[in-house]
Amino acid sequence: MNGTEAWYGSWRHVFKLDPEKDISDEALEAVCMSGTDAIIVGGSTGVTFENTVDLMARIRRFEVDCALEVSTMDGAVPGFDGYFVPIVLNTDRAEWINGAQTKGLQEYGSFVPWEETAAQGYIILNEDAAAARITGACTALDEDEVAAHVMMADRLMRLPVVYIEYSGTFGDMSLLRTVRETAQGGARVFYGGGIDNADKAQQAAEFAHTVVVGNVVYQDLAAALSTVAAVHSRA
Ligand SMILES: CC(C)=CCC/C(C)=C/CC/C(C)=C/CC/C(C)=C/CC/C(C)=C/CC/C(C)=C/CC/C(C)=C/COP(=O)(O)OP(=O)(O)O
Ligand SMILES: O=P(O)(O)OC[C@@H](O)CO
Ligand SMILES: [Mg+2]
């Protein structure tokens, strides 16, 4: 299966909602009815079974596709349309490359819906992001080093998703262009980080297959909603 045929293969825009954060019913309805292609539930801290089930149940009132990005053992919750399992590529801490994932599979392996589950090769590039701190990511990478990580993920490991993660800050779009040009082996390129208006969303949509919009939902809902049409306006 190549990336386009995957269950997430048509997603151009997604909102990422954090189980740790509060969102009103009105805001959640606006997000779910915005025309976004999907909601990803995920966060790097404070994710529990309870807050994940709660958010999933609230999103389930709407028809939008909803996937879980599993980032803690506690947060592995059945009932989502699909699952992503992050693998951090730019860390030397094995725990975040295959350690936590293997432990998770020991515990939950027999319940995983494999047809709707995909690994994500994360390249974390904002040193101040919670995910960078937690995983000890080596964020100071030049373009050649990032391209090598992309080849590793896309060509050697054949991961279905390469995730360029700048969570909290808007990233280098010229680097994102290089990532897209390098990822010719079938991986879908996800970009997330610092998208807080339509213009930034459009810039990211030029190079990423899938644009992920997170924190701005909690800071400026109208700006968040404006990113949907901005991404979809880029073919
Ligand atoms: C029971 C059932 C149906 C199970 C199916 C689920 C499934 C497929 C399970 C597989 C097995 C399993 C449980 C695996 C667990 C794997 C695990 C714990 C992996 C570790 C993942 C990882 C590398 C985490 C590190 C942090 C990270 C990269 C998180 C990704 C998400 C992210 C970056 C969110 C942004 O976080 P945020 O908090 O918003 O950050 P900011 O503060 O910067 O905004
Ligand atoms: O929260 P922001 O900065 O929009 O980033 C989105 C997503 O990539 C976080 O994992
Ligand atoms: Mg966040």
mmCIF file of C-alpha atoms and ligand atoms in Angstrom:
data_model
loop_
_atom_site.group_PDB
_atom_site.id
_atom_site.type_symbol
_atom_site.label_atom_id
_atom_site.label_comp_id
_atom_site.label_asym_id
_atom_site.label_seq_id
_atom_site.Cartn_x
_atom_site.Cartn_y
_atom_site.Cartn_z
ATOM 1 C CA MET A 1 0.000 0.000 0.000
ATOM 2 C CA ASN A 2 1.374 3.424 -0.804
ATOM 3 C CA GLY A 3 0.641 6.462 1.310
ATOM 4 C CA THR A 4 -2.253 7.729 -0.776
ATOM 5 C CA GLU A 5 -4.242 4.508 -0.378
ATOM 6 C CA ALA A 6 -3.878 4.480 3.391
ATOM 7 C CA TRP A 7 -6.826 5.269 5.659
ATOM 8 C CA TYR A 8 -5.286 8.732 6.287
ATOM 9 C CA GLY A 9 -4.071 9.075 2.687
ATOM 10 C CA SER A 10 -6.522 11.790 1.663
ATOM 11 C CA TRP A 11 -6.061 13.975 4.721
ATOM 12 C CA ARG A 12 -4.803 17.459 3.831
ATOM 13 C CA HIS A 13 -5.783 19.276 7.031
ATOM 14 C CA VAL A 14 -6.150 17.907 10.529
ATOM 15 C CA PHE A 15 -6.674 19.417 13.933
ATOM 16 C CA LYS A 16 -4.725 17.878 16.815
ATOM 17 C CA LEU A 17 -6.630 18.060 20.093
ATOM 18 C CA ASP A 18 -4.883 17.540 23.394
ATOM 19 C CA PRO A 19 -6.688 15.418 26.013
ATOM 20 C CA GLU A 20 -4.930 17.408 28.744
ATOM 21 C CA LYS A 21 -6.512 20.683 27.629
ATOM 22 C CA ASP A 22 -10.046 21.939 28.202
ATOM 23 C CA ILE A 23 -12.225 22.737 25.221
ATOM 24 C CA SER A 24 -15.825 23.947 25.422
ATOM 25 C CA ASP A 25 -18.649 22.094 23.665
ATOM 26 C CA GLU A 26 -19.116 25.085 21.351
ATOM 27 C CA ALA A 27 -15.456 25.202 20.348
ATOM 28 C CA LEU A 28 -15.340 21.435 19.872
ATOM 29 C CA GLU A 29 -18.400 21.561 17.635
ATOM 30 C CA ALA A 30 -16.823 24.317 15.537
ATOM 31 C CA VAL A 31 -13.632 22.285 15.143
ATOM 32 C CA CYS A 32 -15.433 19.054 14.278
ATOM 33 C CA MET A 33 -17.790 20.773 11.808
ATOM 34 C CA SER A 34 -15.062 22.948 10.272
ATOM 35 C CA GLY A 35 -14.517 20.823 7.179
ATOM 36 C CA THR A 36 -11.199 19.512 8.465
ATOM 37 C CA ASP A 37 -10.342 16.062 7.168
ATOM 38 C CA ALA A 38 -9.799 14.531 10.585
ATOM 39 C CA ILE A 39 -9.068 15.049 14.248
ATOM 40 C CA ILE A 40 -5.969 13.549 15.819
ATOM 41 C CA VAL A 41 -6.146 13.173 19.588
ATOM 42 C CA GLY A 42 -2.689 13.446 21.086
ATOM 43 C CA GLY A 43 -0.374 15.234 23.437
ATOM 44 C CA SER A 44 3.001 14.718 24.975
ATOM 45 C CA THR A 45 2.144 15.260 28.660
ATOM 46 C CA GLY A 46 -0.789 14.555 30.958
ATOM 47 C CA VAL A 47 -2.476 12.063 28.638
ATOM 48 C CA THR A 48 -4.509 9.506 30.604
ATOM 49 C CA PHE A 49 -7.083 6.824 29.812
ATOM 50 C CA GLU A 50 -9.815 8.994 31.342
ATOM 51 C CA ASN A 51 -9.123 12.265 29.543
ATOM 52 C CA THR A 52 -8.604 10.415 26.239
ATOM 53 C CA VAL A 53 -11.895 8.481 26.503
ATOM 54 C CA ASP A 54 -13.678 11.664 27.464
ATOM 55 C CA LEU A 55 -12.385 13.598 24.466
ATOM 56 C CA MET A 56 -13.034 10.679 22.083
ATOM 57 C CA ALA A 57 -16.638 10.374 23.288
ATOM 58 C CA ARG A 58 -17.230 14.095 22.769
ATOM 59 C CA ILE A 59 -15.741 14.020 19.252
ATOM 60 C CA ARG A 60 -17.827 10.933 18.461
ATOM 61 C CA ARG A 61 -20.969 13.103 18.466
ATOM 62 C CA PHE A 62 -19.769 14.308 15.065
ATOM 63 C CA GLU A 63 -19.017 12.447 11.847
ATOM 64 C CA VAL A 64 -15.435 13.584 11.412
ATOM 65 C CA ASP A 65 -12.706 10.901 11.305
ATOM 66 C CA CYS A 66 -10.868 10.639 14.583
ATOM 67 C CA ALA A 67 -7.492 8.987 15.182
ATOM 68 C CA LEU A 68 -5.417 8.543 18.316
ATOM 69 C CA GLU A 69 -1.707 9.277 18.405
ATOM 70 C CA VAL A 70 -0.600 6.949 21.170
ATOM 71 C CA SER A 71 2.007 8.665 23.325
ATOM 72 C CA THR A 72 1.554 6.979 26.698
ATOM 73 C CA MET A 73 0.747 3.455 27.827
ATOM 74 C CA ASP A 74 -2.258 4.726 29.799
ATOM 75 C CA GLY A 75 -3.654 6.548 26.808
ATOM 76 C CA ALA A 76 -4.157 3.460 24.606
ATOM 77 C CA VAL A 77 -7.927 3.624 24.203
ATOM 78 C CA PRO A 78 -10.058 1.425 21.906
ATOM 79 C CA GLY A 79 -12.747 2.914 19.681
ATOM 80 C CA PHE A 80 -10.853 5.339 17.442
ATOM 81 C CA ASP A 81 -11.070 5.153 13.632
ATOM 82 C CA GLY A 82 -7.294 4.782 13.448
ATOM 83 C CA TYR A 83 -4.088 4.830 15.466
ATOM 84 C CA PHE A 84 -0.689 6.419 15.010
ATOM 85 C CA VAL A 85 2.348 5.235 16.943
ATOM 86 C CA PRO A 86 5.166 7.813 17.048
ATOM 87 C CA ILE A 87 8.798 6.747 16.642
ATOM 88 C CA VAL A 88 11.331 9.530 17.233
ATOM 89 C CA LEU A 89 14.093 9.401 14.634
ATOM 90 C CA ASN A 90 16.383 12.156 15.878
ATOM 91 C CA THR A 91 17.100 10.919 19.366
ATOM 92 C CA ASP A 92 19.722 8.537 20.667
ATOM 93 C CA ARG A 93 17.436 7.413 23.492
ATOM 94 C CA ALA A 94 16.228 3.955 22.512
ATOM 95 C CA GLU A 95 13.215 4.295 24.784
ATOM 96 C CA TRP A 96 11.636 6.675 22.250
ATOM 97 C CA ILE A 97 12.778 4.819 19.127
ATOM 98 C CA ASN A 98 11.492 1.364 19.968
ATOM 99 C CA GLY A 99 11.438 0.935 23.768
ATOM 100 C CA ALA A 100 8.072 2.396 24.738
ATOM 101 C CA GLN A 101 6.514 1.063 21.562
ATOM 102 C CA THR A 102 7.678 -2.495 22.232
ATOM 103 C CA LYS A 103 6.423 -2.351 25.817
ATOM 104 C CA GLY A 104 3.096 -1.082 24.482
ATOM 105 C CA LEU A 105 2.860 -3.982 22.070
ATOM 106 C CA GLN A 106 3.662 -6.482 24.814
ATOM 107 C CA GLU A 107 0.662 -5.137 26.681
ATOM 108 C CA TYR A 108 -1.790 -4.315 23.894
ATOM 109 C CA GLY A 109 -0.423 -6.080 20.799
ATOM 110 C CA SER A 110 -3.322 -8.493 20.476
ATOM 111 C CA PHE A 111 -5.865 -5.626 20.442
ATOM 112 C CA VAL A 112 -4.208 -3.474 17.787
ATOM 113 C CA PRO A 113 -6.333 -3.001 14.636
ATOM 114 C CA TRP A 114 -3.366 -3.305 12.280
ATOM 115 C CA GLU A 115 -5.178 -2.196 9.113
ATOM 116 C CA GLU A 116 -5.932 1.127 10.769
ATOM 117 C CA THR A 117 -2.626 1.570 12.597
ATOM 118 C CA ALA A 118 0.428 3.384 11.260
ATOM 119 C CA ALA A 119 3.857 4.298 12.593
ATOM 120 C CA GLN A 120 4.975 7.906 12.334
ATOM 121 C CA GLY A 121 8.667 8.733 11.971
ATOM 122 C CA TYR A 122 8.968 11.928 14.006
ATOM 123 C CA ILE A 123 11.734 14.431 13.312
ATOM 124 C CA ILE A 124 11.424 16.974 16.115
ATOM 125 C CA LEU A 125 13.021 20.301 15.246
ATOM 126 C CA ASN A 126 11.923 22.777 17.940
ATOM 127 C CA GLU A 127 14.215 22.378 20.926
ATOM 128 C CA ASP A 128 11.620 24.037 23.195
ATOM 129 C CA ALA A 129 8.801 21.619 22.349
ATOM 130 C CA ALA A 130 7.706 19.357 25.176
ATOM 131 C CA ALA A 131 8.236 16.358 22.908
ATOM 132 C CA ALA A 132 11.854 17.412 22.274
ATOM 133 C CA ARG A 133 12.573 17.745 25.976
ATOM 134 C CA ILE A 134 10.935 14.437 26.858
ATOM 135 C CA THR A 135 12.688 12.446 24.158
ATOM 136 C CA GLY A 136 16.083 14.204 24.178
ATOM 137 C CA ALA A 137 15.700 14.976 20.483
ATOM 138 C CA CYS A 138 18.733 16.329 18.688
ATOM 139 C CA THR A 139 17.018 19.341 17.128
ATOM 140 C CA ALA A 140 20.091 21.140 15.742
ATOM 141 C CA LEU A 141 20.113 19.387 12.382
ATOM 142 C CA ASP A 142 21.222 20.903 9.107
ATOM 143 C CA GLU A 143 19.395 20.236 5.843
ATOM 144 C CA ASP A 144 21.561 17.251 4.878
ATOM 145 C CA GLU A 145 21.045 15.645 8.263
ATOM 146 C CA VAL A 146 17.277 16.111 8.059
ATOM 147 C CA ALA A 147 17.278 14.657 4.537
ATOM 148 C CA ALA A 148 19.228 11.641 5.798
ATOM 149 C CA HIS A 149 16.649 11.102 8.546
ATOM 150 C CA VAL A 150 13.908 11.304 5.921
ATOM 151 C CA MET A 151 15.648 8.700 3.721
ATOM 152 C CA MET A 152 16.105 6.494 6.761
ATOM 153 C CA ALA A 153 12.386 6.664 7.535
ATOM 154 C CA ASP A 154 10.956 6.646 4.044
ATOM 155 C CA ARG A 155 13.358 4.370 2.159
ATOM 156 C CA LEU A 156 15.099 2.115 4.669
ATOM 157 C CA MET A 157 12.502 1.731 7.396
ATOM 158 C CA ARG A 158 9.616 2.251 4.955
ATOM 159 C CA LEU A 159 7.607 4.118 7.549
ATOM 160 C CA PRO A 160 4.282 5.294 6.138
ATOM 161 C CA VAL A 161 4.491 8.770 7.699
ATOM 162 C CA VAL A 162 7.350 11.239 8.179
ATOM 163 C CA TYR A 163 6.282 13.867 10.713
ATOM 164 C CA ILE A 164 8.160 17.167 10.692
ATOM 165 C CA GLU A 165 7.413 18.412 14.184
ATOM 166 C CA TYR A 166 7.971 22.022 15.200
ATOM 167 C CA SER A 167 5.278 21.986 17.887
ATOM 168 C CA GLY A 168 4.968 25.499 19.327
ATOM 169 C CA THR A 169 6.855 27.381 16.618
ATOM 170 C CA PHE A 170 6.508 27.850 12.874
ATOM 171 C CA GLY A 171 9.170 25.897 11.046
ATOM 172 C CA ASP A 172 11.567 26.361 8.156
ATOM 173 C CA MET A 173 9.514 25.987 4.969
ATOM 174 C CA SER A 174 12.581 25.624 2.784
ATOM 175 C CA LEU A 175 13.575 22.619 4.895
ATOM 176 C CA LEU A 176 10.048 21.278 4.532
ATOM 177 C CA ARG A 177 10.412 21.572 0.754
ATOM 178 C CA THR A 178 13.579 19.463 0.970
ATOM 179 C CA VAL A 179 11.763 16.904 3.094
ATOM 180 C CA ARG A 180 8.966 16.589 0.538
ATOM 181 C CA GLU A 181 11.426 16.307 -2.344
ATOM 182 C CA THR A 182 13.381 13.641 -0.451
ATOM 183 C CA ALA A 183 10.401 11.552 0.622
ATOM 184 C CA GLN A 184 9.792 9.841 -2.707
ATOM 185 C CA GLY A 185 9.425 6.326 -1.327
ATOM 186 C CA GLY A 186 5.756 6.530 -0.404
ATOM 187 C CA ALA A 187 5.758 8.101 3.050
ATOM 188 C CA ARG A 188 3.214 10.838 3.689
ATOM 189 C CA VAL A 189 4.795 14.029 4.979
ATOM 190 C CA PHE A 190 2.974 15.480 7.986
ATOM 191 C CA TYR A 191 3.917 18.971 9.104
ATOM 192 C CA GLY A 192 2.929 20.475 12.466
ATOM 193 C CA GLY A 193 4.079 23.476 14.431
ATOM 194 C CA GLY A 194 3.132 27.079 15.026
ATOM 195 C CA ILE A 195 0.397 27.371 12.420
ATOM 196 C CA ASP A 196 -1.726 30.194 13.785
ATOM 197 C CA ASN A 197 -3.173 31.789 10.660
ATOM 198 C CA ALA A 198 -4.276 31.030 7.116
ATOM 199 C CA ASP A 199 -1.066 32.254 5.528
ATOM 200 C CA LYS A 200 1.167 29.898 7.515
ATOM 201 C CA ALA A 201 -1.268 27.051 6.850
ATOM 202 C CA GLN A 202 -1.040 27.709 3.128
ATOM 203 C CA GLN A 203 2.764 27.823 3.213
ATOM 204 C CA ALA A 204 2.932 24.446 4.957
ATOM 205 C CA ALA A 205 0.311 23.000 2.591
ATOM 206 C CA GLU A 206 2.562 23.745 -0.353
ATOM 207 C CA PHE A 207 5.012 21.052 0.759
ATOM 208 C CA ALA A 208 3.317 18.787 3.323
ATOM 209 C CA HIS A 209 0.795 16.139 2.367
ATOM 210 C CA THR A 210 -0.942 16.726 5.686
ATOM 211 C CA VAL A 211 -0.933 19.922 7.735
ATOM 212 C CA VAL A 212 -1.501 19.560 11.485
ATOM 213 C CA VAL A 213 -2.928 22.464 13.486
ATOM 214 C CA GLY A 214 -2.816 22.191 17.270
ATOM 215 C CA ASN A 215 -2.253 24.836 19.922
ATOM 216 C CA VAL A 216 -4.000 27.718 18.126
ATOM 217 C CA VAL A 217 -7.323 25.935 18.667
ATOM 218 C CA TYR A 218 -6.947 26.805 22.344
ATOM 219 C CA GLN A 219 -5.636 30.336 21.740
ATOM 220 C CA ASP A 220 -7.620 31.785 18.834
ATOM 221 C CA LEU A 221 -10.424 29.588 17.562
ATOM 222 C CA ALA A 222 -11.330 31.821 14.611
ATOM 223 C CA ALA A 223 -7.731 31.791 13.393
ATOM 224 C CA ALA A 224 -7.636 28.021 13.819
ATOM 225 C CA LEU A 225 -10.783 27.590 11.751
ATOM 226 C CA SER A 226 -9.380 29.803 8.980
ATOM 227 C CA THR A 227 -6.596 27.272 8.371
ATOM 228 C CA VAL A 228 -9.014 24.670 6.987
ATOM 229 C CA ALA A 229 -9.962 26.548 3.817
ATOM 230 C CA ALA A 230 -6.405 27.824 3.479
ATOM 231 C CA VAL A 231 -5.052 24.276 3.286
ATOM 232 C CA HIS A 232 -7.865 23.004 1.097
ATOM 233 C CA SER A 233 -7.346 25.865 -1.343
ATOM 234 C CA ARG A 234 -3.951 24.341 -2.172
ATOM 235 C CA ALA A 235 -4.593 21.370 -4.403
HETATM 236 C C1 LIG B 1 -6.103 -0.906 23.298
HETATM 237 C C2 LIG B 1 -5.959 -0.551 21.863
HETATM 238 C C3 LIG B 1 -7.111 -0.575 20.984
HETATM 239 C C4 LIG B 1 -4.767 -0.181 21.450
HETATM 240 C C5 LIG B 1 -4.498 0.355 20.129
HETATM 241 C C6 LIG B 1 -3.515 1.433 20.272
HETATM 242 C C7 LIG B 1 -2.183 1.020 19.801
HETATM 243 C C8 LIG B 1 -1.948 1.084 18.352
HETATM 244 C C9 LIG B 1 -1.261 0.665 20.695
HETATM 245 C C10 LIG B 1 0.082 0.295 20.282
HETATM 246 C C11 LIG B 1 0.915 -0.080 21.444
HETATM 247 C C12 LIG B 1 1.194 1.052 22.392
HETATM 248 C C13 LIG B 1 0.345 1.241 23.590
HETATM 249 C C14 LIG B 1 2.150 1.833 22.210
HETATM 250 C C15 LIG B 1 2.498 2.928 23.153
HETATM 251 C C16 LIG B 1 3.559 3.549 22.491
HETATM 252 C C17 LIG B 1 4.209 4.655 23.173
HETATM 253 C C18 LIG B 1 4.040 4.979 24.611
HETATM 254 C C19 LIG B 1 5.026 5.317 22.349
HETATM 255 C C20 LIG B 1 5.828 6.455 22.710
HETATM 256 C C21 LIG B 1 5.545 7.529 21.720
HETATM 257 C C22 LIG B 1 6.508 8.670 21.870
HETATM 258 C C23 LIG B 1 7.742 8.593 21.085
HETATM 259 C C24 LIG B 1 6.204 9.710 22.679
HETATM 260 C C25 LIG B 1 7.099 10.835 22.924
HETATM 261 C C26 LIG B 1 6.415 12.209 22.743
HETATM 262 C C27 LIG B 1 5.831 12.354 21.368
HETATM 263 C C28 LIG B 1 6.701 12.260 20.171
HETATM 264 C C29 LIG B 1 4.522 12.563 21.273
HETATM 265 C C30 LIG B 1 3.808 12.709 19.983
HETATM 266 C C31 LIG B 1 2.680 13.664 20.081
HETATM 267 C C32 LIG B 1 3.045 15.102 20.203
HETATM 268 C C33 LIG B 1 4.373 15.579 19.798
HETATM 269 C C34 LIG B 1 2.119 15.921 20.667
HETATM 270 C C35 LIG B 1 2.362 17.376 20.909
HETATM 271 O O1 LIG B 1 2.365 17.481 22.230
HETATM 272 P P1 LIG B 1 1.876 18.768 23.025
HETATM 273 O O2 LIG B 1 1.670 18.310 24.416
HETATM 274 O O3 LIG B 1 0.730 19.405 22.348
HETATM 275 O O4 LIG B 1 3.139 19.682 22.924
HETATM 276 P P2 LIG B 1 3.338 21.227 23.072
HETATM 277 O O5 LIG B 1 3.446 21.486 24.544
HETATM 278 O O6 LIG B 1 4.627 21.501 22.345
HETATM 279 O O7 LIG B 1 2.163 21.900 22.471
HETATM 280 O O1 LIG B 2 0.444 22.768 18.379
HETATM 281 P P1 LIG B 2 1.106 23.224 17.122
HETATM 282 O O2 LIG B 2 2.275 24.127 17.335
HETATM 283 O O3 LIG B 2 0.122 23.743 16.136
HETATM 284 O O4 LIG B 2 1.726 21.887 16.470
HETATM 285 C C1 LIG B 2 0.850 20.902 16.001
HETATM 286 C C2 LIG B 2 1.401 19.519 16.192
HETATM 287 O O5 LIG B 2 2.440 19.252 15.314
HETATM 288 C C3 LIG B 2 1.784 19.199 17.601
HETATM 289 O O6 LIG B 2 2.172 17.866 17.692
HETATM 290 MG MG MG B 3 0.262 21.200 21.937
#
